[in-house]
Coordinates of C-alpha atoms and ligand atoms in Angstrom, one line a residue:
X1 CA 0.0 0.0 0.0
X2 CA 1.5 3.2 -1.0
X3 CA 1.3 6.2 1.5
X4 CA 3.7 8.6 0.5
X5 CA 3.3 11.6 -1.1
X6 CA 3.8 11.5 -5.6
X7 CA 6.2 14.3 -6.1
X8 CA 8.0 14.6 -9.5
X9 CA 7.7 10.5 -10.5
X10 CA 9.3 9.8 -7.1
X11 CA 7.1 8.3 -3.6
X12 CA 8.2 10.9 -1.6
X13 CA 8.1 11.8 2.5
X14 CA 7.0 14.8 3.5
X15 CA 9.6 17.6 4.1
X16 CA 9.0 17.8 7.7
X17 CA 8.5 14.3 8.3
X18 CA 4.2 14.7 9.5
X19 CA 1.7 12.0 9.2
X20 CA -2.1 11.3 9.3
X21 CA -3.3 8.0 10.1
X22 CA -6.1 6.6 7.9
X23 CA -8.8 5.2 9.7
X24 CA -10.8 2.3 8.3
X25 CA -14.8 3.6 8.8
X26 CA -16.2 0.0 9.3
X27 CA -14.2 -0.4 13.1
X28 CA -12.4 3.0 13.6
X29 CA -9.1 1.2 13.3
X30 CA -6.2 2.6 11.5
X31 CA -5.5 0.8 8.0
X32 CA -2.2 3.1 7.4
X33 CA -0.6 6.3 8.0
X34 CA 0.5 8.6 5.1
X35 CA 2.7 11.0 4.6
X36 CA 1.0 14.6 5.4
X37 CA 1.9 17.3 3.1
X38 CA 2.2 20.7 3.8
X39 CA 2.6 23.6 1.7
X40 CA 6.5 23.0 1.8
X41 CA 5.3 20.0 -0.2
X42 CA 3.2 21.4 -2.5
X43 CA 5.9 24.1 -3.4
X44 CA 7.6 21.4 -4.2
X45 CA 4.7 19.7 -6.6
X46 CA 3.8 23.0 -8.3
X47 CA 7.5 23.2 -8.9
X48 CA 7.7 19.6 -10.3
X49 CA 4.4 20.1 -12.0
X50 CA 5.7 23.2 -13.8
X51 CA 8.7 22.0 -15.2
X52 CA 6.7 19.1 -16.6
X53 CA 4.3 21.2 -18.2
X54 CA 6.2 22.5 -21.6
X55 CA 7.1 18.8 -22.9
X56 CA 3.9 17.7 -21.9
X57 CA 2.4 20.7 -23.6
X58 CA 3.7 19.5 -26.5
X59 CA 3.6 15.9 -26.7
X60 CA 1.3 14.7 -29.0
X61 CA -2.7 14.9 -28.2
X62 CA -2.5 10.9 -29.6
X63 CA 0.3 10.1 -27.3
X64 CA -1.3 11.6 -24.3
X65 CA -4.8 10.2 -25.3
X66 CA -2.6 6.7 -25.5
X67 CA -1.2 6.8 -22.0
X68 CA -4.5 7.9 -20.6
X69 CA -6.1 4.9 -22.8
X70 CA -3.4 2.4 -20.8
X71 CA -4.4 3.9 -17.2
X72 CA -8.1 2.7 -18.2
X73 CA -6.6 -0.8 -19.1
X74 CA -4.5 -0.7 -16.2
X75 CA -7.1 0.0 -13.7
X76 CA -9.4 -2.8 -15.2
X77 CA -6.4 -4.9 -14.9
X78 CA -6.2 -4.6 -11.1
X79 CA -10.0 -3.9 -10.6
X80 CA -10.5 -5.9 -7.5
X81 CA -7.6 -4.6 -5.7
X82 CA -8.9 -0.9 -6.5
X83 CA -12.5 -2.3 -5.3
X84 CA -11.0 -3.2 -1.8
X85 CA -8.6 -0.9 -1.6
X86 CA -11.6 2.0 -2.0
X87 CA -14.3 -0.2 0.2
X88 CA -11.5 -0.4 2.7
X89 CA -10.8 3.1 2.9
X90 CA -14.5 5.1 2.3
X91 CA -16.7 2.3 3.2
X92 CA -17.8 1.7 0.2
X93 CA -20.2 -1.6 -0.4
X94 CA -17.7 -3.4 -2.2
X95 CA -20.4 -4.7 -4.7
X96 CA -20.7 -0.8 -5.5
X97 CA -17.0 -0.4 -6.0
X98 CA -16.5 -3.4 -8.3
X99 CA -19.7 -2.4 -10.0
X100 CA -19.7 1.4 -10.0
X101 CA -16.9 3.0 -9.0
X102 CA -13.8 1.1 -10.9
X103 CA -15.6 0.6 -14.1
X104 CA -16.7 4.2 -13.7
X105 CA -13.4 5.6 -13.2
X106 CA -11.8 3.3 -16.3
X107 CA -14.2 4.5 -18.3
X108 CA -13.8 8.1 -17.9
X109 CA -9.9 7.6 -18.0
X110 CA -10.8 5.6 -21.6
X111 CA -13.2 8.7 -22.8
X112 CA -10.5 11.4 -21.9
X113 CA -8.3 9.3 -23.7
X114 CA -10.4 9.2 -26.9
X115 CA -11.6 12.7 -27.1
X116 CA -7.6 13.9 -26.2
X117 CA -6.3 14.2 -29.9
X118 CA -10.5 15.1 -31.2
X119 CA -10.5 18.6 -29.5
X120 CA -10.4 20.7 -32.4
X121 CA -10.1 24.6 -32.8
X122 CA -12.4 27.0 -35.4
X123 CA -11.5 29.2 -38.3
X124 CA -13.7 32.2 -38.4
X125 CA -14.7 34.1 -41.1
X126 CA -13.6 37.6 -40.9
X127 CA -12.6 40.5 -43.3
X128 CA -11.6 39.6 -46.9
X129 CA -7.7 39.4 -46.4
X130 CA -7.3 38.1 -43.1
X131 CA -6.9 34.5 -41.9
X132 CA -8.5 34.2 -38.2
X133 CA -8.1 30.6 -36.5
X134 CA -8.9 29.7 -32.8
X135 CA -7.0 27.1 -31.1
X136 CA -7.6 25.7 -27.9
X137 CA -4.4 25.4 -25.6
X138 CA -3.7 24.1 -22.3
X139 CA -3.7 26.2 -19.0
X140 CA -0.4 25.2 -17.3
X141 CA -0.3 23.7 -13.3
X142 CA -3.5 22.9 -12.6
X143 CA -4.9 22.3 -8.9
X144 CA -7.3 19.8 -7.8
X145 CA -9.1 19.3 -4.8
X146 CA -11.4 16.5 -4.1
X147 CA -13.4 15.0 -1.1
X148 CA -13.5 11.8 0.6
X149 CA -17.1 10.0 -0.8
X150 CA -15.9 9.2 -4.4
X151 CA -12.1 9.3 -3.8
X152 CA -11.4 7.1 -6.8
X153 CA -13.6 8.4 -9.3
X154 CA -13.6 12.0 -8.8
X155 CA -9.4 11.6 -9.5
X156 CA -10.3 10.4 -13.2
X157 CA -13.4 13.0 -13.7
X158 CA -10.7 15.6 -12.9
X159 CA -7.3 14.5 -14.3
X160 CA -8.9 12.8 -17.4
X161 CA -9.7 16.3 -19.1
X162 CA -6.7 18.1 -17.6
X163 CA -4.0 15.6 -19.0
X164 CA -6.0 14.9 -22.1
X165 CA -6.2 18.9 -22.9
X166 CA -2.3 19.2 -21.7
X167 CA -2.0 20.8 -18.6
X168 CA 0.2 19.1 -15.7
X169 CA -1.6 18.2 -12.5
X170 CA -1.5 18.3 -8.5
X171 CA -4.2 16.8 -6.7
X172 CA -4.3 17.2 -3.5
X173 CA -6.9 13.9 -1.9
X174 CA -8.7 14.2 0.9
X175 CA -6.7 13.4 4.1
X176 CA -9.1 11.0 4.7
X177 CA -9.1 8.6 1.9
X178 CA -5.9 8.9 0.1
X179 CA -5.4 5.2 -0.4
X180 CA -6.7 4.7 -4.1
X181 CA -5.4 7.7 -5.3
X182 CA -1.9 6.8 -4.4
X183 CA -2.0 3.6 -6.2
X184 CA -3.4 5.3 -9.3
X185 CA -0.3 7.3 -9.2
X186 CA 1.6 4.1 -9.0
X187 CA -0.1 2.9 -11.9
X188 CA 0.5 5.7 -14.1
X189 CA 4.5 5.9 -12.9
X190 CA 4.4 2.5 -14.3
X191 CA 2.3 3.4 -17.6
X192 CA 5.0 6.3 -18.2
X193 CA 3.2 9.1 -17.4
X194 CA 6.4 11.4 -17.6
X195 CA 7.9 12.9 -14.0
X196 CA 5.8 15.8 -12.7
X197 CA 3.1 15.9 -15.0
X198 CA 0.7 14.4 -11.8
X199 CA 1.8 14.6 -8.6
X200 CA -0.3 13.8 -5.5
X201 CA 0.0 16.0 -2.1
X202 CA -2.7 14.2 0.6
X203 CA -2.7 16.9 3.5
X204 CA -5.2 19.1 5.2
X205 CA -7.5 21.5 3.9
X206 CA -6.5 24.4 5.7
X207 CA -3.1 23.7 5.1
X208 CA -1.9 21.6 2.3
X209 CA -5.7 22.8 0.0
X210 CA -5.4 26.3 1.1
X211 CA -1.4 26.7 0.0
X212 CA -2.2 24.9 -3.4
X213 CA -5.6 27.1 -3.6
X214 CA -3.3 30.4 -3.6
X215 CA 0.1 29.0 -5.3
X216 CA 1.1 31.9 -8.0
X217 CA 2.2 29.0 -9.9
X218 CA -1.1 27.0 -10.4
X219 CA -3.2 28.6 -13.2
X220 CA -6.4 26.9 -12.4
X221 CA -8.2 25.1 -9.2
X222 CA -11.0 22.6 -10.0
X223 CA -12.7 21.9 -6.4
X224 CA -15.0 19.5 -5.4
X225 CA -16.2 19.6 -1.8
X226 CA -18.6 21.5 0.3
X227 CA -20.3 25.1 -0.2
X228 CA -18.2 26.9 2.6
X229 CA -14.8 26.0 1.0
X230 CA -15.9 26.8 -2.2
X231 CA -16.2 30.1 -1.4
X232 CA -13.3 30.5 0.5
X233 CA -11.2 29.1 -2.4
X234 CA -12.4 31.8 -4.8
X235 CA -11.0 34.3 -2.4
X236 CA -7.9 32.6 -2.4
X237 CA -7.8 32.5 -6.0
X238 CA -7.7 35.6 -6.3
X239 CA -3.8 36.2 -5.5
X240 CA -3.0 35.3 -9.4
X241 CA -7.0 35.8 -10.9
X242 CA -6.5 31.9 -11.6
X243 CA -9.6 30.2 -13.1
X244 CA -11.9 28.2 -10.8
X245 CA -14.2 25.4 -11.4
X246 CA -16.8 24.6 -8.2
X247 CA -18.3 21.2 -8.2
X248 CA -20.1 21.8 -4.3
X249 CA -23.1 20.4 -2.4
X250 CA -26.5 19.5 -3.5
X251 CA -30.0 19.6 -2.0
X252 CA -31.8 17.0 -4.9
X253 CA -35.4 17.4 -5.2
X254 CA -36.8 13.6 -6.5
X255 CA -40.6 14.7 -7.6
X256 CA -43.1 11.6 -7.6
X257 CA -46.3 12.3 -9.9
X258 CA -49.4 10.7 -9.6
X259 CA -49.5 9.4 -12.8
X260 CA -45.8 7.9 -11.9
X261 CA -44.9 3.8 -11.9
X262 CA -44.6 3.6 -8.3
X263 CA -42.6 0.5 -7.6
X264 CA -40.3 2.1 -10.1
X265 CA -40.1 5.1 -8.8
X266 CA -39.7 3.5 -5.2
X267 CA -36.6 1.5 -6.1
X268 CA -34.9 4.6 -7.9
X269 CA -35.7 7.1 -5.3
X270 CA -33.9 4.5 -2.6
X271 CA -30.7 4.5 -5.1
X272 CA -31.0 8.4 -4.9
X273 CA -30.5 8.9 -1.5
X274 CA -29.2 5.8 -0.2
X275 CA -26.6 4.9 -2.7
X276 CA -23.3 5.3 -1.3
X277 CA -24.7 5.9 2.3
X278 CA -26.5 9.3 1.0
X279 CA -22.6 10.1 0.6
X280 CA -23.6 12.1 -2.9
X281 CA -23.8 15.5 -4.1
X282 CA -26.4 14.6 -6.5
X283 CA -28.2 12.4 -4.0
X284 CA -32.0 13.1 -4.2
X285 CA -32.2 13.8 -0.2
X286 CA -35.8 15.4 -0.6
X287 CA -38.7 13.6 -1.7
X288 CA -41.6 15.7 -3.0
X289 CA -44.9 13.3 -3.5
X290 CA -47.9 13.8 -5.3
X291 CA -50.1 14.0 -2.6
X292 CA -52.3 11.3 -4.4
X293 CA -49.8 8.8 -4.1
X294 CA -47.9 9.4 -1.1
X295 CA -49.6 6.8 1.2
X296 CA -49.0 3.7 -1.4
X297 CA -45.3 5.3 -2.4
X298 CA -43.9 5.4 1.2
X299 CA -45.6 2.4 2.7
X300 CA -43.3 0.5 -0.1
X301 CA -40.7 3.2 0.3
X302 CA -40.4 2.5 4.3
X303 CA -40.5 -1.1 4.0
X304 CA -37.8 -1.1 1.5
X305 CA -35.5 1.4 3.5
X306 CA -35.7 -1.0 6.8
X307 CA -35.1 -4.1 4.7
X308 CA -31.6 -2.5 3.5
X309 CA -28.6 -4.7 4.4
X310 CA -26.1 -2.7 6.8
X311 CA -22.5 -4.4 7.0
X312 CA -19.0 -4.8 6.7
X313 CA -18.3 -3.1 3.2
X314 CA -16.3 -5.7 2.3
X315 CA -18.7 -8.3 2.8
X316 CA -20.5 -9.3 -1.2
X317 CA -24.4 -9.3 0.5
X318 CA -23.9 -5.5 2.2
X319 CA -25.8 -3.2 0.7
X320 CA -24.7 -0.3 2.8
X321 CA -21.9 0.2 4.6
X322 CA -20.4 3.0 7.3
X323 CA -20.5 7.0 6.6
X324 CA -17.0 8.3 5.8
X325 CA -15.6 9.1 9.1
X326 CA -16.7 9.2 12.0
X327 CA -17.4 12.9 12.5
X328 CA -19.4 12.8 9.8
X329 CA -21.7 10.4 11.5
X330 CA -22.1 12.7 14.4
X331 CA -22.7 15.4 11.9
X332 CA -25.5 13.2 10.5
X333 CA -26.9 11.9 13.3
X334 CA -26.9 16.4 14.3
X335 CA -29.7 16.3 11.4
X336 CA -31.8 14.0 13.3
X337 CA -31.9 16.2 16.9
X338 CA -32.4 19.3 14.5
X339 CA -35.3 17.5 12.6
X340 CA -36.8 16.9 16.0
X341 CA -36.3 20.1 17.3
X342 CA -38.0 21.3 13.8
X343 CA -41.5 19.3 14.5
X344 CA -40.1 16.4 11.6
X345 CA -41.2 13.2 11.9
X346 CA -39.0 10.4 11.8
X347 CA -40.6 7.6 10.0
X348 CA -37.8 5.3 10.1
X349 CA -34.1 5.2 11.4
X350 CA -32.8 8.2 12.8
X351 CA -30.3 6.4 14.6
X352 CA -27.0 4.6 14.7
X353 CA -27.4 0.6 14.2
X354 CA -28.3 -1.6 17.7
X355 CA -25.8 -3.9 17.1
X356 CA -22.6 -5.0 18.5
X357 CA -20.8 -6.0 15.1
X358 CA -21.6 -2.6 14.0
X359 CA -21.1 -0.5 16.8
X360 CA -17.6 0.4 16.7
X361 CA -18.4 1.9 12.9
X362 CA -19.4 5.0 11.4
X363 CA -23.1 3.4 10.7
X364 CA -26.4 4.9 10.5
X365 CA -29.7 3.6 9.9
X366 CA -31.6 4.7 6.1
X367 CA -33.9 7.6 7.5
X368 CA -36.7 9.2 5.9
X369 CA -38.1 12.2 8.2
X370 CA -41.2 14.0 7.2
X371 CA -41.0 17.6 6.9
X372 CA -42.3 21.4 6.1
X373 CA -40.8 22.3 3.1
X374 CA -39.2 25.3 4.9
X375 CA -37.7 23.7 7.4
X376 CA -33.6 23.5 8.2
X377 CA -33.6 19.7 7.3
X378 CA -35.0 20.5 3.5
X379 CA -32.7 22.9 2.9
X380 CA -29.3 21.8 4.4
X381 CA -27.2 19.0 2.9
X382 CA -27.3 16.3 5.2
X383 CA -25.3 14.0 2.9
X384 CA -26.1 11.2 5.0
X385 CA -28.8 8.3 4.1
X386 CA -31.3 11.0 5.3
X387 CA -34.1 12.1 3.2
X388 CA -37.1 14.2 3.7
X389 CA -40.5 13.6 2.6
X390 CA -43.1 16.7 1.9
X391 CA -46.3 16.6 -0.4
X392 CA -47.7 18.8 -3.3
X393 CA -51.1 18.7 -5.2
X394 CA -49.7 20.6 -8.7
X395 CA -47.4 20.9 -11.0
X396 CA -46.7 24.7 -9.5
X397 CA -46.3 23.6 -6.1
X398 CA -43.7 21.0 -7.1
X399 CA -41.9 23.2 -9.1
X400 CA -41.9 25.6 -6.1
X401 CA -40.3 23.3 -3.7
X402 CA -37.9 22.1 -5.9
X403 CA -36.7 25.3 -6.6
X404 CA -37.1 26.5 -3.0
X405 CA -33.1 25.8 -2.4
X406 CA -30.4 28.2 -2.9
X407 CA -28.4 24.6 -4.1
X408 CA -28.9 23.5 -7.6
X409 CA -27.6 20.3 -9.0
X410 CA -29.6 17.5 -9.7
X411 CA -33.2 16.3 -9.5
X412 CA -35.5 13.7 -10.6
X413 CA -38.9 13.4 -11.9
X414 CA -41.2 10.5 -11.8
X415 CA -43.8 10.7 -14.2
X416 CA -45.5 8.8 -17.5
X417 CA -46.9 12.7 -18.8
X418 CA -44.1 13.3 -21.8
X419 CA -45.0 17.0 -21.8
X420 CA -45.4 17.0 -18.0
X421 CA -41.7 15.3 -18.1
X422 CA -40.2 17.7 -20.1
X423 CA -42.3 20.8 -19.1
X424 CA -40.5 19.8 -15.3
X425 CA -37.0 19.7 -16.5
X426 CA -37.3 22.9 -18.0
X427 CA -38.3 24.6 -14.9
X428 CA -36.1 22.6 -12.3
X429 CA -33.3 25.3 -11.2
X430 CA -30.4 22.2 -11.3
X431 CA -27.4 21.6 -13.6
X432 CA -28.9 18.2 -14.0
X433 CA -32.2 16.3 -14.2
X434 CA -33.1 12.6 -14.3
X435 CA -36.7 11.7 -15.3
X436 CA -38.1 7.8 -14.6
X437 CA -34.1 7.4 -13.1
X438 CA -31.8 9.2 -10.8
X439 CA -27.5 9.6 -10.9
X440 CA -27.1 8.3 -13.9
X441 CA -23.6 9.7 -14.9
X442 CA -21.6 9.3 -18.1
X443 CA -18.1 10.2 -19.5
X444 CA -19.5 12.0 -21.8
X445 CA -22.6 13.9 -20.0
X446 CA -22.1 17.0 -18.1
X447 CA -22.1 17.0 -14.9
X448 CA -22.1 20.7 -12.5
X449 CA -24.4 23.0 -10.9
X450 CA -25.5 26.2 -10.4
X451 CA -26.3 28.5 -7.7
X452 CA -24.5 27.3 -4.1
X453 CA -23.7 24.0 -6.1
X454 CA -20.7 25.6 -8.5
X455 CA -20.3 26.3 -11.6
X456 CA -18.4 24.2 -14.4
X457 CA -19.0 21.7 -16.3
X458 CA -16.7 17.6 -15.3
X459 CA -17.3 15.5 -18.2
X460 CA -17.5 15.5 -22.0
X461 CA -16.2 18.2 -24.4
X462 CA -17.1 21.0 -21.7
X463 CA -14.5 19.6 -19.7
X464 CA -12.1 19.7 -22.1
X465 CA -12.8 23.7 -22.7
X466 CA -12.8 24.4 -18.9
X467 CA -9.0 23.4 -19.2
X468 CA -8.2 24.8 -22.2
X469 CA -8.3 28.9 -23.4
X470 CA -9.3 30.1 -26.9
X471 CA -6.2 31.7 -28.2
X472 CA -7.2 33.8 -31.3
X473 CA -4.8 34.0 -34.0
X474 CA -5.0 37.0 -37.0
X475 CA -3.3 36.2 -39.8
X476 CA -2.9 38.9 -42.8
X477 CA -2.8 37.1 -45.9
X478 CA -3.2 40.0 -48.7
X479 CA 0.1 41.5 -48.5
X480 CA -1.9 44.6 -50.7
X481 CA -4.2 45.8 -47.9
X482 CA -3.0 48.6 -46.9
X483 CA -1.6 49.3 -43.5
X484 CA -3.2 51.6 -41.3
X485 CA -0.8 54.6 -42.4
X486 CA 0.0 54.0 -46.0
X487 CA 3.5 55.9 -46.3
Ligands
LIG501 P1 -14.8 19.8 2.2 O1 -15.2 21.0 1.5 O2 -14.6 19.8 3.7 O3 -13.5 19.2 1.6 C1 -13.3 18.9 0.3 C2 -11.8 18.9 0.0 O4 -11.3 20.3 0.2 C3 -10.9 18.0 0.9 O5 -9.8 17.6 0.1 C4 -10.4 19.0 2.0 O6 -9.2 18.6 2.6 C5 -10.2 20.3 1.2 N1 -10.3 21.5 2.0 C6 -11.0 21.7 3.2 N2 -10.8 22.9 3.6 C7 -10.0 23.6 2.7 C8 -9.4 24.9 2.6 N3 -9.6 25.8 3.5 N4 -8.7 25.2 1.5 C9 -8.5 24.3 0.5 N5 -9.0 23.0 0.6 C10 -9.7 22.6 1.6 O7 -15.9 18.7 1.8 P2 -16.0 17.2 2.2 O8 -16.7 17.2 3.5 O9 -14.7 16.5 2.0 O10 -17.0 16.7 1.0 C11 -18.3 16.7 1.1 C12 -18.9 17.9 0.3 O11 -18.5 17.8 -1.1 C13 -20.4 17.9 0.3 O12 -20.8 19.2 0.5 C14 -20.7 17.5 -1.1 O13 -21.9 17.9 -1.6 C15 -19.6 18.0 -1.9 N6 -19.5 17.3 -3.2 C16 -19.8 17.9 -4.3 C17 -19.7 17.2 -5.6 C18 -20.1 17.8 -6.9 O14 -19.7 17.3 -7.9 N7 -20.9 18.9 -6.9 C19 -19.3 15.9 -5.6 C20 -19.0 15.3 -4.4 C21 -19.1 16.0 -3.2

C-alpha cells in the first residue's frame, strides 16, 4: 500500500516528516498512516508540475490520449484490488466499488483518452484578407481538490480532461481517503506518465488545500467539496485571478407524480438517496410526492428502507456500509436532533445501528423524516442516508419546492406525462435532471451545478474547454491591404 506523497515521478516523504493515520470507517481502526503534506510539499509539486508542463504541452494529443487509454486498461487490470482498496478506505459496499466506481473511473480515464487528440479549434470568417483561426491550448499547473465520498472516481473526472487537454496536475486527496489515489499514481509511474506531469500531495485543507488554492504558480483550481470552501477558495484564488471550477453540495429534489410507476419510482428514489450511504452530491435527499400517491409510495418506500442490508463493506451481500468518518456520522446523526427540534417526523431510522458487530463503525440507519418544506432539514445538505418527505397537489407547487433551495444540482422526476416530463425539467433550477431514473452519470454527459452548487462543467467536451483557453490568431494574408498609415 503506498502512503507517500507522488512528487515529480518519485514516492516521496513529507519535508517535515508529518503524518495522518487513515482510519478504516467500518471499526475505527487505523488501515495506514500517510505521509502529510504541507505547503512545503506542494511548493515542491507545483514546482515539479511546472517543469513538466512545456514537454507535456507538446507531446502529441495521440500520445497523451494513448497513456490515458493504458491507465483505463491498467485499472481494469487490477479492478478488485482498487475495489478493496476503496471499500476499505471510504466504506464503500464493495459490490458498489467493483460495479460502480472502478468501471466508472476506467471508463472516464478511456473517454478522456479518446476525445484527447478530437478537441479541435475554429476558423472564423472575418474581413476579406485576413486569416482568423482559434486554437484551444492548455492552461499550465492545474490544482485539484477532491473530497472523501468518491475518492477514486472524482481523481479520473478531474485528471482525465486536464492531462488529455495538456496541462500538468497536483491533486491534493482528501486526508481521509488517500489510499486509491496513491496507487493510481503508481499505476500511471508505471504506464509512463512522464515525472511531474501528476503529482499527488494528501494533506489538510487548511493547510496543504489552502497553499495549493493560492500558489502563483497554479493557473487553475478545480474543487470538489462543500459550499463553505468553495467560497473561500475563490478568495484565495484571487492572488493570481486563476480560473476556478466549483463542483459543491447539492439539495436534490426527487418529484413523484401521480401518474408515476410507483414500484419504479420507489426503487430509484432508494438509489437516490441511499446509494453510497446518501454520501452524494447529486443524491436526491428530498422527496416531494404527489399528494395522491404518497400513502401507497412510502408504505413501499419505508418497508424497502428497513429491509436495506447494513455491513461490513467488504462483505458481497452489504448493501450499505459505514458514513466516511466518523465525524461525519455525528454530523449526521446532528440532522436527526435538529429535525426533532423542527416538529419532523422520523418515519424510520434516525439512529445509529443496535448492534454489537456494527457499533464500533461510522453506521447509520436509512432515514426518511417527514417535513415542512421550509424547514432546516429541506434545505441543508445532510449527505447522510437522510431524506425528507413533503407533499404537493400541482405541478406549480412541485416546481416551487424544488426550486425552494439556494443549491442546484440534480433532480429527478417521476412521471409517464411526456409534456409533464419535459415541461419539469425545463423549470427545475439544477445543472442536471433525471426523469423515470436518478444519478445516472456518463463520460461523456455533463455533470455541475449552479447557484450554491458551483459552476463548471466535469465531463465531456465541456470539460475539455474548462482546461483549455481560446487563443485567437490574426493572420494577414493579402500583403496589398494597406496598412493603417499607408506611407
Ligand atoms: P470539504 O469542502 O470539507 O473538503 C473537500 C476537499 O477540500 C478536501 O480535500 C479537503 O481537505 C479540502 N479542503 C478543506 N478545507 C480547505 C481549505 N480551507 N482550502 C482548501 N482545501 C480545503 O468537503 P467534504 O466534507 O470533504 O466533502 C463533502 C462535500 O463535497 C459535500 O458538500 C458534497 O456535496 C460535496 N461534493 C460535491 C460534488 C459535486 O460534484 N458537486 C461531488 C461530491 C461531493
Amino acid at each position: 500500500m503506498q502512503n507517500r506523497l507522488f512528487i515529480g515521478g518519485e514516492f516521496v516523504d513529507a519535508v517535515d516528516g508529518g503524518r495522518i493515520d487513515v482510519l478504516n470507517p467500518h471499526d475505527c481502526t487505523v488501515i495506514t498512516e500517510i505521509a502529510e503534506a504541507r505547503a512545503a510539499d506542494v511548493d515542491l509539486a507545483v514546482a515539479a508540475a511546472h517543469s513538466a508542463f512545456p514537454a507535456w504541452r507538446r507531446t502529441s494529443a495521440a500520445e497523451r490520449g494513448r497513456l490515458l487509454l493504458r491507465l483505463a486498461d491498467a485499472i481494469e487490470a487490477n479492478a478488485e484490488e482498487f475495489a478493496q482498496l476503496e471499500s476499505l478506505d471510504t466504506g464503500h459496499p464493495i459490490k458498489d466499488s467493483r460495479s460502480l466506481d472502478v468501471p466508472r473511473t476506467a471508463a472516464c480515464f478511456r473517454y478522456f483518452g479518446g476525445i484527447a487528440d478530437k478537441l479541435q479549434g475554429d476558423v472564423i470568417p472575418v474581413d476579406p484578407g485576413f486569416l482568423n483561426y482559434v486554437q484551444r491550448e492548455p492552461l499550465g499547473v492545474v490544482g485539484q481538490i477532491v473530497p472523501w465520498n468518491f475518492p477514486l472516481m472524482f481523481c479520473a473526472w478531474k485528471m482525465g480532461p486536464a492531462l488529455a487537454a495538456g496541462n500538468t496536475v497536483v491533486l491534493k486527496p482528501s486526508e481521509l481517503t488517500p489510499l486509491t489515489t496513491l496507487r493510481l499514481a503508481e499505476l500511471m509511474r508505471e504506464i509512463g506518465f512522464p515525472s511531474g506531469t501528476v503529482n499527488i500531495v494528501p494533506g489538510y485543507g487548511h493547510t496543504a488545500g489552502a497553499h495549493l488554492a493560492r500558489h502563483s504558480d497554479v493557473r487553475k483550481i478545480a474543487f470538489t467539496g462543500s459550499t463553505n470552501v468553495g467560497r473561500q477558495i475563490v478568495e484565495m484564488s484571487a492572488s493570481n485571478l486563476k480560473r476556478v471550477q466549483l463542483e459543491l453540495g447539492g439539495k436534490g429534489a426527487n418529484i413523484v407524480f401521480d401518474d408515476a410507476v410507483i414500484p419504479a419510482a420507489v426503487n430509484g428514489s432508494a438509489f437516490a438517496i441511499f446509494h453510497n450511504q446518501g454520501q452524494a452530491c447529486i443524491a436526491g435527499s428530498r422527496l416531494i410526492l404527489h399528494e395522491k400517491i404518497a400513502d401507497e409510495f412510502l408504505d413501499a418506500f419505508l418497508s424497502l428502507a428497513r429491509s436495506i442490508r447494513l455491513g461490513n463493506p467488504l462483505d458481497p451481500a452489504t448493501e450499505m456500509g459505514p458514513l466516511t468518518s466518523p465525524m461525519h456520522r455525528d454530523r449526521v446523526l446532528s440532522y436527526v436532533k435538529i429535525a426533532r427540534d423542527e416538529g419532523g417526523e422520523i418515519l424510520t431510522g434516525g439512529a445509529a445501528p443496535d448492534d454489537d458487530a456494527l457499533g464500533k463503525g461510522c453506521y447509520v440507519l436509512p432515514t426518511v423524516v417527514r417535513a415542512n418544506s421550509d424547514a432546516r432539514v429541506c434545505r441543508e445538505e445532510v449527505f447522510g442516508p437522510f431524506v425528507t418527505v413533503t407533499t404537493f397537489t400541482d405541478d406549480d407547487e412541485a416546481i416551487a419546492i424544488a426550486n425552494g433551495t439556494d443549491y442546484g444540482l440534480g433532480g429527478g422526476l417521476w412521471t409517464q406525462h411526456l409534456g409533464r416530463a419535459h415541461r419539469m425539467a425545463d423549470a427545475i433550477r439544477s445543472g442536471m435532471v433525471w426523469v423515470n431514473s436518478y444519478k445516472r452519470v456518463s463520460p461523456g454527459s455533463p455533470f455541475g451545478g449552479t447557484g450554491l452548487s458551483g459552476y463548471g462543467r466535469e465531463m465531456g467536451f465541456e470539460a475539455m474547454r474548462e482546461y483549455t483557453e481560446a487563443k485567437s490568431v490574426w493572420v494577414n494574408v493579402d500583403a496589398q491591404i494597406p496598412a493603417w498609415y499607408p506611407r
